[in-house]
Tab-separated table of N, CA and C in Angstrom:
chain	number	residue	atom	x	y	z
A	1	VAL	N	2.525	-20.668	7.635
A	1	VAL	CA	1.461	-19.873	7.501
A	1	VAL	C	2.247	-18.404	7.452
A	2	ALA	N	3.143	-18.310	8.464
A	2	ALA	CA	4.008	-17.067	8.697
A	2	ALA	C	4.513	-16.537	7.563
A	3	PRO	N	5.320	-17.040	6.962
A	3	PRO	CA	5.945	-16.964	5.768
A	3	PRO	C	5.032	-16.439	4.562
A	4	HIS	N	3.530	-16.293	4.718
A	4	HIS	CA	3.094	-16.049	3.591
A	4	HIS	C	2.331	-14.883	4.022
A	5	LEU	N	2.632	-14.250	5.789
A	5	LEU	CA	2.156	-12.799	5.879
A	5	LEU	C	2.072	-11.603	5.289
A	6	MET	N	1.665	-11.208	4.734
A	6	MET	CA	2.205	-9.488	4.694
A	6	MET	C	1.051	-8.238	4.632
A	7	PRO	N	1.597	-7.408	4.998
A	7	PRO	CA	0.640	-6.282	5.588
A	7	PRO	C	0.045	-5.806	4.643
A	8	VAL	N	-0.750	-5.116	4.660
A	8	VAL	CA	-1.755	-4.259	3.625
A	8	VAL	C	-1.915	-3.290	3.764
A	9	MET	N	-2.277	-2.443	3.022
A	9	MET	CA	-3.257	-0.222	3.290
A	9	MET	C	-3.844	-0.630	2.549
A	10	ARG	N	-5.301	0.109	3.281
A	10	ARG	CA	-6.399	0.161	1.984
A	10	ARG	C	-7.375	1.373	2.504
A	11	ASP	N	-7.746	1.831	1.978
A	11	ASP	CA	-8.995	3.037	2.601
A	11	ASP	C	-10.064	2.516	3.851
A	12	TYR	N	-9.893	3.067	4.693
A	12	TYR	CA	-10.809	2.698	6.205
A	12	TYR	C	-12.135	2.847	5.839
A	13	ALA	N	-12.767	3.613	5.183
A	13	ALA	CA	-14.014	3.441	5.232
A	13	ALA	C	-14.534	2.198	4.040
A	14	GLU	N	-13.509	2.098	2.574
A	14	GLU	CA	-13.867	0.885	2.460
A	14	GLU	C	-13.788	-0.605	2.890
A	15	ASN	N	-12.918	-0.593	3.537
A	15	ASN	CA	-12.300	-1.895	4.230
A	15	ASN	C	-13.906	-1.780	5.465
A	16	TYR	N	-14.013	-1.190	6.053
A	16	TYR	CA	-15.233	-1.276	7.100
A	16	TYR	C	-15.991	-1.903	6.637
A	17	LEU	N	-16.875	-0.968	5.322
A	17	LEU	CA	-17.694	-1.382	4.685
A	17	LEU	C	-17.865	-2.699	3.796
A	18	ASP	N	-16.838	-3.125	3.828
A	18	ASP	CA	-16.517	-4.589	3.049
A	18	ASP	C	-16.578	-5.943	4.045
A	19	TRP	N	-16.299	-5.328	5.551
A	19	TRP	CA	-16.120	-6.386	6.290
A	19	TRP	C	-17.785	-6.284	6.802
A	20	CYS	N	-18.536	-5.649	7.246
A	20	CYS	CA	-19.866	-5.122	7.508
A	20	CYS	C	-20.915	-6.110	6.634
A	21	HIS	N	-20.191	-5.635	5.043
A	21	HIS	CA	-21.037	-6.428	4.611
A	21	HIS	C	-20.935	-8.051	4.782
A	22	LEU	N	-19.627	-8.628	4.687
A	22	LEU	CA	-19.048	-9.922	5.492
A	22	LEU	C	-20.125	-10.130	6.515
A	23	LYS	N	-19.932	-8.964	7.293
A	23	LYS	CA	-20.201	-9.785	8.710
A	23	LYS	C	-22.107	-10.152	8.547
A	24	ARG	N	-22.664	-9.637	7.863
A	24	ARG	CA	-23.992	-9.115	7.728
A	24	ARG	C	-23.908	-10.812	7.041
A	25	GLU	N	-23.771	-11.057	6.254
A	25	GLU	CA	-23.708	-12.584	5.252
A	25	GLU	C	-23.065	-13.717	5.870
A	26	TYR	N	-22.072	-13.517	6.688
A	26	TYR	CA	-21.601	-14.382	7.431
A	26	TYR	C	-21.542	-14.884	9.135
A	27	GLY	N	-22.096	-13.544	9.343
A	27	GLY	CA	-22.470	-13.761	11.152
A	27	GLY	C	-21.035	-13.351	11.629
A	28	ASP	N	-21.157	-14.842	13.001
A	28	ASP	CA	-19.655	-14.264	13.615
A	28	ASP	C	-18.744	-15.207	12.900
A	29	ALA	N	-18.946	-15.966	11.971
A	29	ALA	CA	-17.651	-16.772	11.514
A	29	ALA	C	-16.621	-15.407	10.696
A	30	VAL	N	-16.874	-14.250	10.608
A	30	VAL	CA	-16.209	-13.505	9.937
A	30	VAL	C	-15.383	-12.766	11.147
A	31	GLY	N	-15.905	-12.866	12.260
A	31	GLY	CA	-14.912	-12.277	13.392
A	31	GLY	C	-15.012	-11.024	13.392
A	32	ASN	N	-14.342	-10.816	14.741
A	32	ASN	CA	-14.269	-9.097	14.783
A	32	ASN	C	-13.088	-8.205	13.949
A	33	TYR	N	-13.702	-7.158	13.768
A	33	TYR	CA	-12.858	-5.997	13.145
A	33	TYR	C	-11.569	-5.778	13.672
A	34	GLN	N	-10.753	-6.309	12.672
A	34	GLN	CA	-9.128	-5.292	13.139
A	34	GLN	C	-8.075	-5.068	12.230
A	35	ALA	N	-7.550	-3.957	12.500
A	35	ALA	CA	-6.924	-3.543	12.116
A	35	ALA	C	-6.246	-2.157	12.160
A	36	LEU	N	-5.214	-1.681	11.913
A	36	LEU	CA	-4.869	-0.775	12.729
A	36	LEU	C	-4.656	0.689	11.507
A	37	LEU	N	-5.132	1.736	12.067
A	37	LEU	CA	-5.447	3.039	11.849
A	37	LEU	C	-4.454	3.874	11.471
A	38	TRP	N	-4.016	4.343	10.445
A	38	TRP	CA	-3.014	4.527	10.042
A	38	TRP	C	-3.631	6.526	9.579
A	39	CYS	N	-2.552	7.507	9.407
A	39	CYS	CA	-3.753	8.938	8.938
A	39	CYS	C	-4.891	8.653	8.997
A	40	GLU	N	-5.611	8.591	9.727
A	40	GLU	CA	-7.117	8.968	10.013
A	40	GLU	C	-8.082	8.439	8.904
A	41	HIS	N	-7.587	7.913	7.881
A	41	HIS	CA	-8.350	7.446	6.596
A	41	HIS	C	-7.918	5.945	6.031
A	42	LEU	N	-6.425	5.268	6.698
A	42	LEU	CA	-6.269	4.584	6.162
A	42	LEU	C	-6.173	2.920	7.300
A	43	VAL	N	-5.725	2.061	6.815
A	43	VAL	CA	-5.935	0.988	7.374
A	43	VAL	C	-4.853	-0.169	7.236
A	44	ILE	N	-3.963	-0.446	8.479
A	44	ILE	CA	-3.326	-1.737	7.327
A	44	ILE	C	-3.547	-2.983	8.692
A	45	PHE	N	-3.599	-3.713	7.866
A	45	PHE	CA	-4.215	-5.518	8.176
A	45	PHE	C	-3.131	-6.249	7.655
A	46	PRO	N	-3.067	-7.593	8.187
A	46	PRO	CA	-2.370	-8.974	7.912
A	46	PRO	C	-3.087	-9.710	6.426
A	47	VAL	N	-2.006	-9.981	5.751
A	47	VAL	CA	-3.179	-10.613	4.698
A	47	VAL	C	-2.124	-12.581	4.619
A	48	ILE	N	-2.758	-13.132	4.246
A	48	ILE	CA	-1.889	-14.296	3.702
A	48	ILE	C	-1.828	-14.472	2.265
A	49	ASP	N	-0.795	-14.319	1.580
A	49	ASP	CA	-0.854	-14.111	0.165
A	49	ASP	C	0.285	-15.274	-0.076
A	50	THR	N	-0.472	-16.234	-1.129
A	50	THR	CA	-0.074	-17.177	-1.643
A	50	THR	C	0.819	-17.033	-2.654
A	51	GLY	N	0.929	-15.691	-2.996
A	51	GLY	CA	1.124	-15.735	-4.708
A	51	GLY	C	0.224	-15.462	-5.964
A	52	GLU	N	-1.191	-16.545	-5.685
A	52	GLU	CA	-1.829	-16.213	-6.599
A	52	GLU	C	-3.688	-15.861	-6.104
A	53	SER	N	-3.049	-15.406	-4.891
A	53	SER	CA	-4.328	-14.775	-4.164
A	53	SER	C	-3.866	-14.099	-2.540
A	54	GLN	N	-5.091	-13.249	-2.291
A	54	GLN	CA	-4.361	-12.514	-0.624
A	54	GLN	C	-6.045	-13.116	-0.138
A	55	VAL	N	-5.570	-13.435	1.171
A	55	VAL	CA	-7.115	-13.924	2.120
A	55	VAL	C	-6.427	-13.219	3.258
A	56	ARG	N	-7.323	-12.312	3.774
A	56	ARG	CA	-7.455	-11.537	5.201
A	56	ARG	C	-7.232	-12.254	6.225
A	57	VAL	N	-6.546	-12.167	7.260
A	57	VAL	CA	-6.467	-12.594	8.469
A	57	VAL	C	-7.513	-12.416	8.859
A	58	THR	N	-8.296	-13.161	10.339
A	58	THR	CA	-9.353	-12.160	10.583
A	58	THR	C	-9.006	-12.668	11.935
A	59	SER	N	-9.934	-12.241	12.988
A	59	SER	CA	-10.026	-12.447	14.078
A	59	SER	C	-10.052	-14.275	14.704
A	60	ARG	N	-10.734	-14.607	14.352
A	60	ARG	CA	-10.671	-15.886	14.086
A	60	ARG	C	-9.984	-16.634	13.574
A	61	MET	N	-9.159	-16.465	13.111
A	61	MET	CA	-8.153	-17.249	12.658
A	61	MET	C	-6.583	-16.795	13.646
A	62	LEU	N	-6.580	-15.647	14.317
A	62	LEU	CA	-5.725	-15.578	14.977
A	62	LEU	C	-6.053	-16.268	16.497
A	63	GLU	N	-7.522	-16.358	17.012
A	63	GLU	CA	-7.585	-17.169	18.397
A	63	GLU	C	-7.115	-18.708	17.817
A	64	ASP	N	-7.562	-19.433	16.645
A	64	ASP	CA	-7.131	-20.443	16.139
A	64	ASP	C	-5.528	-20.618	16.226
A	65	TRP	N	-4.924	-19.825	15.635
A	65	TRP	CA	-3.418	-19.376	16.011
A	65	TRP	C	-2.748	-19.641	17.737
A	66	SER	N	-3.294	-19.070	18.371
A	66	SER	CA	-3.295	-18.480	19.437
A	66	SER	C	-2.150	-17.234	19.228
A	67	GLN	N	-2.455	-16.539	18.523
A	67	GLN	CA	-1.708	-15.321	18.264
A	67	GLN	C	-2.626	-14.303	18.382
A	68	ASP	N	-1.738	-12.913	19.226
A	68	ASP	CA	-2.349	-11.956	18.965
A	68	ASP	C	-2.341	-10.816	17.635
A	69	PHE	N	-3.183	-9.742	17.560
A	69	PHE	CA	-2.924	-8.935	16.036
A	69	PHE	C	-1.138	-8.548	15.829
A	70	ASP	N	-0.913	-7.820	17.153
A	70	ASP	CA	0.228	-7.215	17.048
A	70	ASP	C	1.778	-8.302	16.352
A	71	THR	N	1.338	-9.226	16.971
A	71	THR	CA	2.314	-10.314	16.630
A	71	THR	C	2.628	-10.661	15.280
A	72	VAL	N	0.736	-10.886	15.083
A	72	VAL	CA	0.821	-11.288	13.260
A	72	VAL	C	1.759	-10.212	12.520
A	73	ILE	N	0.692	-8.720	12.562
A	73	ILE	CA	1.341	-8.008	11.573
A	73	ILE	C	2.980	-7.392	11.926
A	74	GLU	N	3.009	-7.739	13.358
A	74	GLU	CA	5.172	-7.469	12.741
A	74	GLU	C	5.521	-8.702	12.194
A	75	GLN	N	5.152	-9.768	12.518
A	75	GLN	CA	5.484	-11.084	11.012
A	75	GLN	C	5.335	-10.187	9.685
A	76	ALA	N	4.439	-9.693	9.557
A	76	ALA	CA	3.776	-9.619	8.409
A	76	ALA	C	4.694	-8.303	7.546
A	77	ALA	N	5.026	-7.315	8.649
A	77	ALA	CA	6.277	-5.910	8.421
A	77	ALA	C	6.967	-6.847	7.895
A	78	ASN	N	7.780	-8.086	8.455
A	78	ASN	CA	9.135	-8.293	8.648
A	78	ASN	C	9.361	-8.712	7.473
A	79	ASN	N	8.194	-9.759	6.876
A	79	ASN	CA	7.810	-10.365	5.275
A	79	ASN	C	8.401	-9.399	4.349
A	80	LEU	N	7.799	-8.350	4.712
A	80	LEU	CA	7.598	-7.373	3.381
A	80	LEU	C	9.142	-6.612	3.180
A	81	ILE	N	9.689	-6.667	4.571
A	81	ILE	CA	10.609	-6.079	4.399
A	81	ILE	C	12.244	-6.848	3.671
A	82	ALA	N	11.995	-8.254	4.191
A	82	ALA	CA	12.774	-8.789	3.965
A	82	ALA	C	12.457	-9.457	1.987
A	83	LYS	N	11.085	-8.954	1.907
A	83	LYS	CA	10.755	-9.163	0.425
A	83	LYS	C	11.472	-8.172	-0.601
A	84	THR	N	11.157	-6.627	0.037
A	84	THR	CA	11.835	-5.961	-0.934
A	84	THR	C	13.438	-5.927	-1.314
A	85	GLU	N	13.390	-6.271	-2.327
A	85	GLU	CA	15.131	-6.611	-2.833
A	85	GLU	C	15.712	-5.099	-3.598
A	86	HIS	N	14.754	-4.124	-3.726
A	86	HIS	CA	15.408	-3.284	-4.780
A	86	HIS	C	14.056	-1.937	-4.195
A	87	PHE	N	14.876	-0.501	-4.197
A	87	PHE	CA	14.090	0.141	-4.026
A	87	PHE	C	13.965	1.320	-4.852
A	88	ASP	N	14.527	0.683	-6.390
A	88	ASP	CA	14.133	1.484	-7.427
A	88	ASP	C	12.568	1.913	-8.159
A	89	PHE	N	12.671	3.207	-8.762
A	89	PHE	CA	11.146	4.085	-9.123
A	89	PHE	C	12.061	4.292	-10.375
A	90	ALA	N	10.775	4.133	-11.407
A	90	ALA	CA	11.177	4.481	-12.991
A	90	ALA	C	10.886	6.185	-12.505
A	91	SER	N	12.051	6.739	-13.374
A	91	SER	CA	11.832	8.185	-12.819
A	91	SER	C	12.211	9.578	-14.462
A	92	ILE	N	11.437	9.921	-14.260
A	92	ILE	CA	11.337	11.054	-15.535
A	92	ILE	C	12.134	11.917	-15.202
A	93	TYR	N	12.941	12.383	-16.497
A	93	TYR	CA	14.016	13.408	-16.182
A	93	TYR	C	13.838	14.649	-16.856
A	94	ASP	N	13.948	15.853	-16.590
A	94	ASP	CA	13.953	16.925	-16.839
A	94	ASP	C	15.103	17.309	-17.345
A	95	ASN	N	15.203	17.457	-18.451
A	95	ASN	CA	16.609	17.838	-19.674
A	95	ASN	C	16.974	19.490	-19.408
A	96	GLU	N	15.749	20.245	-19.336
A	96	GLU	CA	16.451	21.291	-19.155
A	96	GLU	C	16.873	21.977	-17.775
A	97	THR	N	16.687	21.196	-16.767
A	97	THR	CA	16.983	21.397	-15.149
A	97	THR	C	17.918	20.479	-14.845
A	98	GLY	N	18.146	19.546	-15.800
A	98	GLY	CA	18.983	17.696	-15.430
A	98	GLY	C	19.247	17.348	-14.226
A	99	THR	N	17.731	17.563	-14.174
A	99	THR	CA	17.168	16.584	-12.678
A	99	THR	C	16.246	15.606	-13.534
A	100	ASP	N	15.961	14.617	-12.063
A	100	ASP	CA	14.962	14.185	-11.900
A	100	ASP	C	13.574	14.690	-11.549
A	101	CYS	N	12.605	14.361	-12.201
A	101	CYS	CA	10.972	15.252	-11.815
A	101	CYS	C	10.338	14.551	-11.352
A	102	CYS	N	10.005	13.351	-11.451
A	102	CYS	CA	8.746	12.484	-10.846
A	102	CYS	C	9.768	10.945	-10.963
A	103	HIS	N	8.846	10.327	-9.540
A	103	HIS	CA	9.692	8.917	-9.652
A	103	HIS	C	7.812	8.183	-9.732
A	104	GLU	N	8.100	7.093	-10.130
A	104	GLU	CA	7.283	6.079	-10.501
A	104	GLU	C	7.537	4.715	-9.783
A	105	SER	N	6.409	3.976	-8.861
A	105	SER	CA	7.127	2.636	-8.329
A	105	SER	C	7.004	1.832	-9.419
A	106	THR	N	7.875	0.920	-8.979
A	106	THR	CA	7.838	-0.334	-10.209
A	106	THR	C	7.987	-2.002	-9.577
A	107	TRP	N	7.716	-1.820	-8.701
A	107	TRP	CA	7.109	-3.465	-7.405
A	107	TRP	C	5.999	-3.778	-7.943
A	108	ASN	N	4.419	-3.175	-8.467
A	108	ASN	CA	3.599	-3.433	-9.159
A	108	ASN	C	2.750	-4.950	-8.354
A	109	ASP	N	2.836	-4.907	-7.132
A	109	ASP	CA	2.359	-6.076	-5.979
A	109	ASP	C	1.263	-5.852	-5.053
A	110	HIS	N	0.753	-4.961	-5.009
A	110	HIS	CA	0.180	-4.700	-4.047
A	110	HIS	C	0.377	-4.044	-2.530
A	111	TYR	N	1.754	-3.688	-2.594
A	111	TYR	CA	2.588	-3.472	-1.610
A	111	TYR	C	2.869	-2.005	-1.246
A	112	ASP	N	3.031	-1.299	-2.565
A	112	ASP	CA	3.947	-0.132	-2.603
A	112	ASP	C	3.179	0.677	-1.596
A	113	ALA	N	2.133	0.823	-0.959
A	113	ALA	CA	1.648	1.669	-0.201
A	113	ALA	C	2.144	1.114	1.386
A	114	MET	N	2.486	-0.254	1.493
A	114	MET	CA	2.983	-0.002	2.830
A	114	MET	C	4.258	0.345	2.483
A	115	ARG	N	5.251	-0.190	1.332
A	115	ARG	CA	6.483	0.850	1.647
A	115	ARG	C	6.850	1.653	2.120
A	116	LEU	N	6.150	2.620	1.784
A	116	LEU	CA	5.921	4.145	1.425
A	116	LEU	C	5.795	4.463	3.055
A	117	CYS	N	5.166	3.278	4.448
A	117	CYS	CA	5.683	3.596	5.678
A	117	CYS	C	6.176	3.049	5.984
A	118	TYR	N	7.323	2.521	5.164
A	118	TYR	CA	8.366	1.752	6.622
A	118	TYR	C	9.739	1.872	5.907
A	119	PHE	N	10.050	2.551	4.200
A	119	PHE	CA	10.543	3.141	3.849
A	119	PHE	C	10.268	4.575	3.245
A	120	SER	N	11.640	5.714	3.722
A	120	SER	CA	11.854	6.684	3.086
A	120	SER	C	12.190	6.972	1.322
A	121	PHE	N	12.731	5.938	1.075
A	121	PHE	CA	13.212	6.532	-0.001
A	121	PHE	C	14.080	7.955	-0.550
A	122	PRO	N	15.224	7.968	0.170
A	122	PRO	CA	16.042	8.586	0.243
A	122	PRO	C	17.134	9.217	-0.502
A	123	ASP	N	16.929	8.303	-1.474
A	123	ASP	CA	17.617	8.478	-2.791
A	123	ASP	C	17.045	9.459	-3.687
A	124	LEU	N	15.938	9.232	-3.840
A	124	LEU	CA	14.951	10.240	-4.538
A	124	LEU	C	15.393	11.812	-4.522
A	125	SER	N	16.093	11.972	-5.445
A	125	SER	CA	15.615	13.915	-5.690
A	125	SER	C	14.551	14.122	-6.316
A	126	VAL	N	13.563	15.835	-5.152
A	126	VAL	CA	12.936	15.949	-5.846
A	126	VAL	C	12.908	17.769	-5.489
A	127	SER	N	12.198	18.272	-6.634
A	127	SER	CA	12.410	20.190	-5.957
A	127	SER	C	11.743	20.421	-5.373
A	128	GLY	N	11.626	21.053	-3.769
A	128	GLY	CA	10.870	21.571	-3.068
A	128	GLY	C	10.332	20.194	-2.251
A	129	LYS	N	8.936	20.083	-1.292
A	129	LYS	CA	8.471	19.674	-0.366
A	129	LYS	C	8.361	18.551	-1.239
A	130	ARG	N	8.384	17.565	-0.484
A	130	ARG	CA	8.532	15.863	-1.751
A	130	ARG	C	6.650	15.707	-1.313
A	131	LEU	N	6.116	15.263	-2.536
A	131	LEU	CA	4.407	14.629	-2.542
A	131	LEU	C	4.402	13.522	-2.505
A	132	TYR	N	3.923	12.902	-2.406
A	132	TYR	CA	3.536	11.488	-2.402
A	132	TYR	C	1.898	11.494	-2.600
A	133	LEU	N	1.578	10.281	-4.074
A	133	LEU	CA	0.827	10.293	-4.749
A	133	LEU	C	-0.032	8.828	-4.487
A	134	LEU	N	-0.438	8.211	-4.074
A	134	LEU	CA	-0.808	6.526	-4.134
A	134	LEU	C	-2.392	6.175	-4.616
A	135	VAL	N	-2.031	6.222	-5.698
A	135	VAL	CA	-2.945	5.758	-6.542
A	135	VAL	C	-4.039	4.286	-6.528
A	136	ASN	N	-3.434	3.455	-5.885
A	136	ASN	CA	-3.820	2.272	-5.615
A	136	ASN	C	-2.689	1.913	-4.877
A	137	PRO	N	-2.648	0.420	-4.117
A	137	PRO	CA	-1.857	-0.183	-3.485
A	137	PRO	C	-0.522	-0.562	-4.129
A	138	SER	N	-0.841	-0.251	-5.571
A	138	SER	CA	0.584	-1.113	-6.333
A	138	SER	C	1.353	0.386	-6.726
A	139	LYS	N	0.623	0.960	-6.739
A	139	LYS	CA	1.587	2.743	-8.186
A	139	LYS	C	1.499	3.708	-7.016
A	140	LEU	N	2.921	3.730	-7.057
A	140	LEU	CA	2.802	5.295	-6.143
A	140	LEU	C	3.981	6.194	-6.829
A	141	PHE	N	3.647	7.366	-6.646
A	141	PHE	CA	4.432	8.815	-7.271
A	141	PHE	C	4.896	9.540	-6.355
A	142	ILE	N	6.239	10.162	-6.699
A	142	ILE	CA	6.619	11.071	-5.664
A	142	ILE	C	7.209	11.873	-6.541
A	143	TRP	N	6.980	13.432	-6.169
A	143	TRP	CA	7.537	14.434	-7.015
A	143	TRP	C	7.443	15.611	-6.486
A	144	GLY	N	8.373	16.816	-6.511
A	144	GLY	CA	8.175	18.504	-5.725
A	144	GLY	C	7.177	18.786	-5.786
A	145	ALA	N	7.021	19.307	-4.718
A	145	ALA	CA	6.176	20.776	-4.632
A	145	ALA	C	6.345	21.637	-5.460
A	146	GLY	N	7.906	21.814	-6.033
A	146	GLY	CA	8.205	23.264	-6.340
A	146	GLY	C	8.384	22.722	-7.974
A	147	ASP	N	8.038	21.413	-8.231
A	147	ASP	CA	8.606	21.160	-9.658
A	147	ASP	C	7.255	20.983	-10.764
A	148	VAL	N	7.036	22.179	-11.221
A	148	VAL	CA	5.666	22.061	-12.265
A	148	VAL	C	5.480	20.685	-13.359
A	149	LEU	N	7.180	20.884	-13.855
A	149	LEU	CA	6.959	19.564	-15.036
A	149	LEU	C	6.607	17.903	-13.859
A	150	GLY	N	7.128	18.011	-12.565
A	150	GLY	CA	6.893	16.695	-12.015
A	150	GLY	C	5.113	17.071	-11.933
A	151	THR	N	5.071	17.726	-11.546
A	151	THR	CA	3.465	17.941	-11.413
A	151	THR	C	2.585	17.437	-12.456
A	152	ALA	N	2.728	17.969	-13.694
A	152	ALA	CA	2.455	17.646	-15.045
A	152	ALA	C	2.432	16.214	-15.519
A	153	CYS	N	3.490	15.889	-14.938
A	153	CYS	CA	3.939	14.059	-15.222
A	153	CYS	C	3.007	13.225	-14.707
A	154	ALA	N	2.640	13.441	-12.951
A	154	ALA	CA	2.023	13.174	-11.893
A	154	ALA	C	0.593	13.029	-12.457
A	155	LEU	N	0.435	14.306	-12.860
A	155	LEU	CA	-1.199	14.165	-13.621
A	155	LEU	C	-1.620	13.476	-14.602
A	156	GLN	N	-0.251	13.786	-15.651
A	156	GLN	CA	-0.538	12.869	-16.908
A	156	GLN	C	-0.329	11.468	-16.872
A	157	LYS	N	0.130	10.346	-15.487
A	157	LYS	CA	0.264	9.542	-15.303
A	157	LYS	C	-1.410	9.280	-14.726
A	158	LEU	N	-1.878	9.670	-13.910
A	158	LEU	CA	-3.002	9.659	-13.018
A	158	LEU	C	-4.185	9.533	-14.505
A	159	ASP	N	-4.281	10.526	-15.059
A	159	ASP	CA	-5.157	10.641	-16.093
A	159	ASP	C	-4.863	9.288	-16.915
A	160	GLU	N	-3.806	8.786	-17.428
A	160	GLU	CA	-3.680	7.042	-17.842
A	160	GLU	C	-4.075	6.007	-17.435
A	161	MET	N	-4.083	6.301	-16.115
A	161	MET	CA	-4.483	5.136	-14.953
A	161	MET	C	-5.838	4.675	-14.984
A	162	SER	N	-6.387	6.596	-15.239
A	162	SER	CA	-7.609	5.999	-14.630
A	162	SER	C	-8.867	5.942	-16.100
A	163	GLY	N	-7.374	6.049	-17.028
A	163	GLY	CA	-8.604	5.369	-18.563
A	163	GLY	C	-8.637	6.978	-19.370
A	164	ALA	N	-8.925	7.989	-18.890
A	164	ALA	CA	-8.699	9.082	-19.323
A	164	ALA	C	-8.122	9.986	-20.570
A	165	ASN	N	-8.455	10.540	-21.735
A	165	ASN	CA	-8.018	10.821	-22.669
A	165	ASN	C	-7.329	12.188	-22.655
A	166	SER	N	-7.300	12.888	-22.030
A	166	SER	CA	-7.214	14.192	-21.958
A	166	SER	C	-5.423	14.564	-21.452
A	167	VAL	N	-4.631	15.309	-21.902
A	167	VAL	CA	-3.143	15.097	-21.591
A	167	VAL	C	-2.969	16.287	-21.542
A	168	VAL	N	-1.651	16.468	-20.196
A	168	VAL	CA	-1.566	17.945	-19.423
A	168	VAL	C	-0.650	18.591	-20.689
């Protein structure tokens, strides 16, 4: 199982309510709720990723494996680091300033949120304080607070992803 472990990041409230629903439906078979709280609103937990689906690692699985949560999440983190072969972002170029104004993640594999935790993406230039918009676990935008065009690009991408027809 170890090669298939991956760490995921999700919204804490949504994740906890999903667990409560499963606990109500399946009882003790679901096990205890286990996750690392990150920035008070997000949680990190391991999943088994077969390539076609993700299955959350439960406390019952940990008991069967005789492994603790920290060991499994560490293995999952190492797997993600090893799987990350590139740090490429699609960048939007501002012809007037001659700089990139917005960067969009290109992995699209449910782990962009976790990569934000592990990697600082130092090669991405921005104007002003770096801003991050994590639209979902597979889509991350980075731009500078001092960049009006970068902000407009991020808003445009957000509108496109939400299905809105408005254009900034």
